[in-house]
């Protein structure tokens, strides 16, 4: 393992310990971690009371208090019991469904090109069980997996690590804050409901990737 890889591994483990610390403070539902000083573009988040809590927000590398560098976190973490249904955040086609050492069971969904001409993809990581396979077409709100704690970077903490890629498929270049894409607007976490309307926007929009209570 190269020095760079060792540093990255330490950063990932550090994020896991931060997440574990947050869990002791978070309520089970209706709570969202703040962005804090290490987040360059904080968003005001409104959580439904029945939505499982968000224990870590999206973050790109920045300086915390001008001294200690923090690692990237290219997704959002939702804490819920193992076995909780994981839902497709939008309609699309499964382009990956497999297990890997670092992230455990993972699913990737290609949502195609939206009305603004940008491609979108969502990734679902640390799953307990995958219920769809590569090539499957999924609907918004369809159960695609159950939440788990698989993979080394999960640190044994049950949660869904959820990523949104927008404008391209390269994680480092195109990872975007999921809070920007809710059907009800930025920061307004939107639980999936069968009768929920998409609205007039042609831009890519999502609903919560974990079933609300």
PDB file of C-alpha atoms in Angstrom:
ATOM      1  CA  UNK A   1       0.000   0.000   0.000  1.00  0.00           C
ATOM      2  CA  UNK A   2       1.409   3.388  -1.033  1.00  0.00           C
ATOM      3  CA  UNK A   3       1.706   6.321   1.321  1.00  0.00           C
ATOM      4  CA  UNK A   4      -1.173   8.091  -0.433  1.00  0.00           C
ATOM      5  CA  UNK A   5      -3.429   5.061  -0.026  1.00  0.00           C
ATOM      6  CA  UNK A   6      -2.541   4.774   3.654  1.00  0.00           C
ATOM      7  CA  UNK A   7      -3.442   8.440   4.189  1.00  0.00           C
ATOM      8  CA  UNK A   8      -6.751   7.981   2.346  1.00  0.00           C
ATOM      9  CA  UNK A   9      -7.535   4.869   4.405  1.00  0.00           C
ATOM     10  CA  UNK A  10      -6.875   6.804   7.619  1.00  0.00           C
ATOM     11  CA  UNK A  11      -9.181   9.595   6.402  1.00  0.00           C
ATOM     12  CA  UNK A  12     -11.958   7.106   5.705  1.00  0.00           C
ATOM     13  CA  UNK A  13     -11.568   5.497   9.118  1.00  0.00           C
ATOM     14  CA  UNK A  14     -11.615   8.934  10.704  1.00  0.00           C
ATOM     15  CA  UNK A  15     -14.920   9.661   9.010  1.00  0.00           C
ATOM     16  CA  UNK A  16     -16.305   6.377  10.333  1.00  0.00           C
ATOM     17  CA  UNK A  17     -15.372   7.316  13.892  1.00  0.00           C
ATOM     18  CA  UNK A  18     -16.995  10.740  13.430  1.00  0.00           C
ATOM     19  CA  UNK A  19     -20.147   8.993  12.215  1.00  0.00           C
ATOM     20  CA  UNK A  20     -20.147   6.637  15.186  1.00  0.00           C
ATOM     21  CA  UNK A  21     -19.878   9.611  17.499  1.00  0.00           C
ATOM     22  CA  UNK A  22     -22.822  11.315  15.821  1.00  0.00           C
ATOM     23  CA  UNK A  23     -25.031   8.281  16.313  1.00  0.00           C
ATOM     24  CA  UNK A  24     -25.059   8.667  20.082  1.00  0.00           C
ATOM     25  CA  UNK A  25     -26.482  12.180  19.712  1.00  0.00           C
ATOM     26  CA  UNK A  26     -28.911  11.657  16.857  1.00  0.00           C
ATOM     27  CA  UNK A  27     -32.565  10.845  17.270  1.00  0.00           C
ATOM     28  CA  UNK A  28     -33.701   7.840  15.306  1.00  0.00           C
ATOM     29  CA  UNK A  29     -35.925   9.905  13.013  1.00  0.00           C
ATOM     30  CA  UNK A  30     -36.427  13.538  12.031  1.00  0.00           C
ATOM     31  CA  UNK A  31     -32.853  14.682  12.737  1.00  0.00           C
ATOM     32  CA  UNK A  32     -30.084  15.806  10.396  1.00  0.00           C
ATOM     33  CA  UNK A  33     -26.426  16.441  11.147  1.00  0.00           C
ATOM     34  CA  UNK A  34     -25.295  20.007  10.569  1.00  0.00           C
ATOM     35  CA  UNK A  35     -22.741  21.036   7.995  1.00  0.00           C
ATOM     36  CA  UNK A  36     -20.321  22.705  10.414  1.00  0.00           C
ATOM     37  CA  UNK A  37     -17.198  24.716   9.723  1.00  0.00           C
ATOM     38  CA  UNK A  38     -15.659  22.120   7.398  1.00  0.00           C
ATOM     39  CA  UNK A  39     -18.451  22.473   4.844  1.00  0.00           C
ATOM     40  CA  UNK A  40     -17.922  25.184   2.235  1.00  0.00           C
ATOM     41  CA  UNK A  41     -21.563  25.302   1.048  1.00  0.00           C
ATOM     42  CA  UNK A  42     -23.931  24.506   3.957  1.00  0.00           C
ATOM     43  CA  UNK A  43     -27.603  23.935   3.189  1.00  0.00           C
ATOM     44  CA  UNK A  44     -30.508  24.517   5.563  1.00  0.00           C
ATOM     45  CA  UNK A  45     -32.121  21.072   5.929  1.00  0.00           C
ATOM     46  CA  UNK A  46     -35.769  20.388   6.782  1.00  0.00           C
ATOM     47  CA  UNK A  47     -36.392  16.782   7.841  1.00  0.00           C
ATOM     48  CA  UNK A  48     -39.777  15.002   7.898  1.00  0.00           C
ATOM     49  CA  UNK A  49     -40.489  13.680  11.394  1.00  0.00           C
ATOM     50  CA  UNK A  50     -40.831  10.127  10.043  1.00  0.00           C
ATOM     51  CA  UNK A  51     -37.578  10.100   8.028  1.00  0.00           C
ATOM     52  CA  UNK A  52     -34.629   8.152   9.427  1.00  0.00           C
ATOM     53  CA  UNK A  53     -31.892  10.515  10.580  1.00  0.00           C
ATOM     54  CA  UNK A  54     -28.998  11.791   8.473  1.00  0.00           C
ATOM     55  CA  UNK A  55     -25.785  11.371  10.440  1.00  0.00           C
ATOM     56  CA  UNK A  56     -23.312  12.868   7.974  1.00  0.00           C
ATOM     57  CA  UNK A  57     -23.735  15.313   5.106  1.00  0.00           C
ATOM     58  CA  UNK A  58     -21.949  15.575   1.764  1.00  0.00           C
ATOM     59  CA  UNK A  59     -18.555  17.282   1.976  1.00  0.00           C
ATOM     60  CA  UNK A  60     -15.644  18.154  -0.272  1.00  0.00           C
ATOM     61  CA  UNK A  61     -12.197  18.502   1.265  1.00  0.00           C
ATOM     62  CA  UNK A  62     -11.701  21.781   3.085  1.00  0.00           C
ATOM     63  CA  UNK A  63      -9.764  23.266   5.984  1.00  0.00           C
ATOM     64  CA  UNK A  64     -11.422  23.056   9.368  1.00  0.00           C
ATOM     65  CA  UNK A  65     -10.660  26.098  11.536  1.00  0.00           C
ATOM     66  CA  UNK A  66      -7.834  26.875   9.092  1.00  0.00           C
ATOM     67  CA  UNK A  67      -5.676  24.089  10.469  1.00  0.00           C
ATOM     68  CA  UNK A  68      -6.759  20.454  10.201  1.00  0.00           C
ATOM     69  CA  UNK A  69      -7.631  19.082   6.767  1.00  0.00           C
ATOM     70  CA  UNK A  70     -10.744  16.920   6.625  1.00  0.00           C
ATOM     71  CA  UNK A  71     -11.496  14.206   4.085  1.00  0.00           C
ATOM     72  CA  UNK A  72     -13.996  14.200   1.266  1.00  0.00           C
ATOM     73  CA  UNK A  73     -17.363  12.600   1.923  1.00  0.00           C
ATOM     74  CA  UNK A  74     -18.973  12.202  -1.493  1.00  0.00           C
ATOM     75  CA  UNK A  75     -22.390  11.220  -0.181  1.00  0.00           C
ATOM     76  CA  UNK A  76     -24.942  11.392   2.604  1.00  0.00           C
ATOM     77  CA  UNK A  77     -25.270   8.842   5.440  1.00  0.00           C
ATOM     78  CA  UNK A  78     -28.687   7.711   6.671  1.00  0.00           C
ATOM     79  CA  UNK A  79     -28.783   5.767   9.940  1.00  0.00           C
ATOM     80  CA  UNK A  80     -31.514   3.133  10.274  1.00  0.00           C
ATOM     81  CA  UNK A  81     -31.913  -0.441  11.584  1.00  0.00           C
ATOM     82  CA  UNK A  82     -30.425  -3.285   9.568  1.00  0.00           C
ATOM     83  CA  UNK A  83     -33.043  -4.608   7.167  1.00  0.00           C
ATOM     84  CA  UNK A  84     -34.779  -1.243   6.616  1.00  0.00           C
ATOM     85  CA  UNK A  85     -35.973  -1.006   2.968  1.00  0.00           C
ATOM     86  CA  UNK A  86     -33.690   0.974   0.649  1.00  0.00           C
ATOM     87  CA  UNK A  87     -35.583   2.630  -2.213  1.00  0.00           C
ATOM     88  CA  UNK A  88     -34.630   3.856  -5.677  1.00  0.00           C
ATOM     89  CA  UNK A  89     -34.421   7.651  -5.429  1.00  0.00           C
ATOM     90  CA  UNK A  90     -35.591   8.054  -9.031  1.00  0.00           C
ATOM     91  CA  UNK A  91     -36.523   5.931 -12.035  1.00  0.00           C
ATOM     92  CA  UNK A  92     -33.628   4.373 -13.906  1.00  0.00           C
ATOM     93  CA  UNK A  93     -31.617   1.338 -14.951  1.00  0.00           C
ATOM     94  CA  UNK A  94     -29.334  -0.670 -12.655  1.00  0.00           C
ATOM     95  CA  UNK A  95     -25.796  -0.513 -14.042  1.00  0.00           C
ATOM     96  CA  UNK A  96     -24.041  -2.252 -11.129  1.00  0.00           C
ATOM     97  CA  UNK A  97     -25.103  -4.615  -8.354  1.00  0.00           C
ATOM     98  CA  UNK A  98     -22.221  -6.335  -6.600  1.00  0.00           C
ATOM     99  CA  UNK A  99     -20.147  -6.781  -3.447  1.00  0.00           C
ATOM    100  CA  UNK A 100     -16.728  -5.245  -2.888  1.00  0.00           C
ATOM    101  CA  UNK A 101     -14.402  -5.260   0.171  1.00  0.00           C
ATOM    102  CA  UNK A 102     -14.441  -1.552   1.035  1.00  0.00           C
ATOM    103  CA  UNK A 103     -18.098  -0.715   0.454  1.00  0.00           C
ATOM    104  CA  UNK A 104     -19.746  -4.107   0.832  1.00  0.00           C
ATOM    105  CA  UNK A 105     -22.941  -4.654  -1.145  1.00  0.00           C
ATOM    106  CA  UNK A 106     -23.565  -1.746  -3.511  1.00  0.00           C
ATOM    107  CA  UNK A 107     -26.000  -0.766  -6.261  1.00  0.00           C
ATOM    108  CA  UNK A 108     -25.590   1.912  -8.931  1.00  0.00           C
ATOM    109  CA  UNK A 109     -28.513   3.303 -10.945  1.00  0.00           C
ATOM    110  CA  UNK A 110     -28.253   5.288 -14.184  1.00  0.00           C
ATOM    111  CA  UNK A 111     -31.097   7.809 -14.425  1.00  0.00           C
ATOM    112  CA  UNK A 112     -30.302   8.960 -17.955  1.00  0.00           C
ATOM    113  CA  UNK A 113     -30.303  12.564 -19.124  1.00  0.00           C
ATOM    114  CA  UNK A 114     -32.653  15.125 -17.600  1.00  0.00           C
ATOM    115  CA  UNK A 115     -34.312  18.127 -19.236  1.00  0.00           C
ATOM    116  CA  UNK A 116     -31.191  20.247 -18.771  1.00  0.00           C
ATOM    117  CA  UNK A 117     -29.086  17.757 -20.739  1.00  0.00           C
ATOM    118  CA  UNK A 118     -27.135  16.418 -17.765  1.00  0.00           C
ATOM    119  CA  UNK A 119     -26.735  12.739 -16.888  1.00  0.00           C
ATOM    120  CA  UNK A 120     -27.497  11.538 -13.363  1.00  0.00           C
ATOM    121  CA  UNK A 121     -26.564   8.487 -11.316  1.00  0.00           C
ATOM    122  CA  UNK A 122     -27.207   7.359  -7.740  1.00  0.00           C
ATOM    123  CA  UNK A 123     -25.134   4.900  -5.692  1.00  0.00           C
ATOM    124  CA  UNK A 124     -26.289   2.915  -2.638  1.00  0.00           C
ATOM    125  CA  UNK A 125     -23.572   1.480  -0.381  1.00  0.00           C
ATOM    126  CA  UNK A 126     -23.144  -0.789   2.697  1.00  0.00           C
ATOM    127  CA  UNK A 127     -26.314  -2.741   1.861  1.00  0.00           C
ATOM    128  CA  UNK A 128     -27.357  -5.864   3.732  1.00  0.00           C
ATOM    129  CA  UNK A 129     -29.002  -7.502   0.726  1.00  0.00           C
ATOM    130  CA  UNK A 130     -29.364  -6.524  -2.947  1.00  0.00           C
ATOM    131  CA  UNK A 131     -32.776  -7.142  -4.525  1.00  0.00           C
ATOM    132  CA  UNK A 132     -32.041  -6.016  -8.108  1.00  0.00           C
ATOM    133  CA  UNK A 133     -29.442  -7.023 -10.660  1.00  0.00           C
ATOM    134  CA  UNK A 134     -27.541  -5.270 -13.437  1.00  0.00           C
ATOM    135  CA  UNK A 135     -29.841  -4.387 -16.313  1.00  0.00           C
ATOM    136  CA  UNK A 136     -33.045  -4.161 -14.247  1.00  0.00           C
ATOM    137  CA  UNK A 137     -35.326  -1.159 -14.758  1.00  0.00           C
ATOM    138  CA  UNK A 138     -36.503   0.341 -11.459  1.00  0.00           C
ATOM    139  CA  UNK A 139     -39.244   2.807 -10.580  1.00  0.00           C
ATOM    140  CA  UNK A 140     -38.941   5.702  -8.148  1.00  0.00           C
ATOM    141  CA  UNK A 141     -39.656   4.359  -4.657  1.00  0.00           C
ATOM    142  CA  UNK A 142     -39.155   0.711  -5.613  1.00  0.00           C
ATOM    143  CA  UNK A 143     -37.331  -1.316  -2.985  1.00  0.00           C
ATOM    144  CA  UNK A 144     -33.931  -2.274  -4.356  1.00  0.00           C
ATOM    145  CA  UNK A 145     -32.168  -3.497  -1.206  1.00  0.00           C
ATOM    146  CA  UNK A 146     -32.114  -3.640   2.581  1.00  0.00           C
ATOM    147  CA  UNK A 147     -29.913  -1.373   4.696  1.00  0.00           C
ATOM    148  CA  UNK A 148     -26.871  -2.951   6.311  1.00  0.00           C
ATOM    149  CA  UNK A 149     -23.328  -2.429   7.580  1.00  0.00           C
ATOM    150  CA  UNK A 150     -21.287  -4.337   5.005  1.00  0.00           C
ATOM    151  CA  UNK A 151     -17.827  -3.321   3.825  1.00  0.00           C
ATOM    152  CA  UNK A 152     -14.732  -2.229   5.728  1.00  0.00           C
ATOM    153  CA  UNK A 153     -15.558   1.487   5.593  1.00  0.00           C
ATOM    154  CA  UNK A 154     -18.954   0.955   7.257  1.00  0.00           C
ATOM    155  CA  UNK A 155     -17.097   0.433  10.542  1.00  0.00           C
ATOM    156  CA  UNK A 156     -19.825  -1.953  11.707  1.00  0.00           C
ATOM    157  CA  UNK A 157     -22.301   0.965  11.907  1.00  0.00           C
ATOM    158  CA  UNK A 158     -25.665   0.266  10.188  1.00  0.00           C
ATOM    159  CA  UNK A 159     -26.267   3.034   7.654  1.00  0.00           C
ATOM    160  CA  UNK A 160     -26.835   3.769   3.989  1.00  0.00           C
ATOM    161  CA  UNK A 161     -24.128   5.759   2.238  1.00  0.00           C
ATOM    162  CA  UNK A 162     -25.976   7.452  -0.633  1.00  0.00           C
ATOM    163  CA  UNK A 163     -24.269   9.267  -3.516  1.00  0.00           C
ATOM    164  CA  UNK A 164     -25.536  11.450  -6.363  1.00  0.00           C
ATOM    165  CA  UNK A 165     -23.429  11.983  -9.492  1.00  0.00           C
ATOM    166  CA  UNK A 166     -24.675  14.783 -11.748  1.00  0.00           C
ATOM    167  CA  UNK A 167     -23.268  15.942 -15.075  1.00  0.00           C
ATOM    168  CA  UNK A 168     -20.977  12.914 -15.464  1.00  0.00           C
ATOM    169  CA  UNK A 169     -20.065   9.538 -14.005  1.00  0.00           C
ATOM    170  CA  UNK A 170     -16.722  10.355 -12.362  1.00  0.00           C
ATOM    171  CA  UNK A 171     -17.215  10.347  -8.574  1.00  0.00           C
ATOM    172  CA  UNK A 172     -14.478  12.849  -7.760  1.00  0.00           C
ATOM    173  CA  UNK A 173     -15.536  15.307 -10.475  1.00  0.00           C
ATOM    174  CA  UNK A 174     -19.310  14.885 -10.486  1.00  0.00           C
ATOM    175  CA  UNK A 175     -20.339  13.913  -6.953  1.00  0.00           C
ATOM    176  CA  UNK A 176     -22.996  16.391  -5.806  1.00  0.00           C
ATOM    177  CA  UNK A 177     -24.768  17.075  -2.539  1.00  0.00           C
ATOM    178  CA  UNK A 178     -28.007  15.009  -2.505  1.00  0.00           C
ATOM    179  CA  UNK A 179     -29.634  17.868  -0.580  1.00  0.00           C
ATOM    180  CA  UNK A 180     -29.746  19.874  -3.826  1.00  0.00           C
ATOM    181  CA  UNK A 181     -32.072  17.467  -5.645  1.00  0.00           C
ATOM    182  CA  UNK A 182     -35.153  16.821  -3.502  1.00  0.00           C
ATOM    183  CA  UNK A 183     -38.521  16.968  -5.284  1.00  0.00           C
ATOM    184  CA  UNK A 184     -39.722  19.633  -2.828  1.00  0.00           C
ATOM    185  CA  UNK A 185     -36.604  21.761  -3.255  1.00  0.00           C
ATOM    186  CA  UNK A 186     -33.013  22.007  -1.909  1.00  0.00           C
ATOM    187  CA  UNK A 187     -32.745  20.938   1.718  1.00  0.00           C
ATOM    188  CA  UNK A 188     -36.404  19.842   1.897  1.00  0.00           C
ATOM    189  CA  UNK A 189     -35.995  16.102   2.399  1.00  0.00           C
ATOM    190  CA  UNK A 190     -38.815  14.369   0.515  1.00  0.00           C
ATOM    191  CA  UNK A 191     -40.057  10.938   1.591  1.00  0.00           C
ATOM    192  CA  UNK A 192     -41.423   8.768  -1.220  1.00  0.00           C
ATOM    193  CA  UNK A 193     -45.191   8.476  -1.445  1.00  0.00           C
ATOM    194  CA  UNK A 194     -46.986   6.569  -4.250  1.00  0.00           C
ATOM    195  CA  UNK A 195     -49.029   9.626  -5.253  1.00  0.00           C
ATOM    196  CA  UNK A 196     -46.159  12.108  -5.045  1.00  0.00           C
ATOM    197  CA  UNK A 197     -46.062  14.297  -8.156  1.00  0.00           C
ATOM    198  CA  UNK A 198     -42.819  15.135  -9.941  1.00  0.00           C
ATOM    199  CA  UNK A 199     -43.709  18.780 -10.446  1.00  0.00           C
ATOM    200  CA  UNK A 200     -42.870  21.015 -13.410  1.00  0.00           C
ATOM    201  CA  UNK A 201     -39.081  20.926 -13.090  1.00  0.00           C
ATOM    202  CA  UNK A 202     -37.210  19.176 -15.908  1.00  0.00           C
ATOM    203  CA  UNK A 203     -34.078  18.911 -13.790  1.00  0.00           C
ATOM    204  CA  UNK A 204     -33.088  15.690 -12.018  1.00  0.00           C
ATOM    205  CA  UNK A 205     -35.041  15.239  -8.761  1.00  0.00           C
ATOM    206  CA  UNK A 206     -34.957  12.556  -6.048  1.00  0.00           C
ATOM    207  CA  UNK A 207     -36.882  11.211  -3.073  1.00  0.00           C
ATOM    208  CA  UNK A 208     -35.436   9.778   0.153  1.00  0.00           C
ATOM    209  CA  UNK A 209     -33.494   6.547  -0.517  1.00  0.00           C
ATOM    210  CA  UNK A 210     -34.640   4.936   2.760  1.00  0.00           C
ATOM    211  CA  UNK A 211     -38.283   4.080   3.479  1.00  0.00           C
ATOM    212  CA  UNK A 212     -39.753   6.563   5.947  1.00  0.00           C
ATOM    213  CA  UNK A 213     -41.623   5.195   8.975  1.00  0.00           C
TER     214      UNK A 213
END
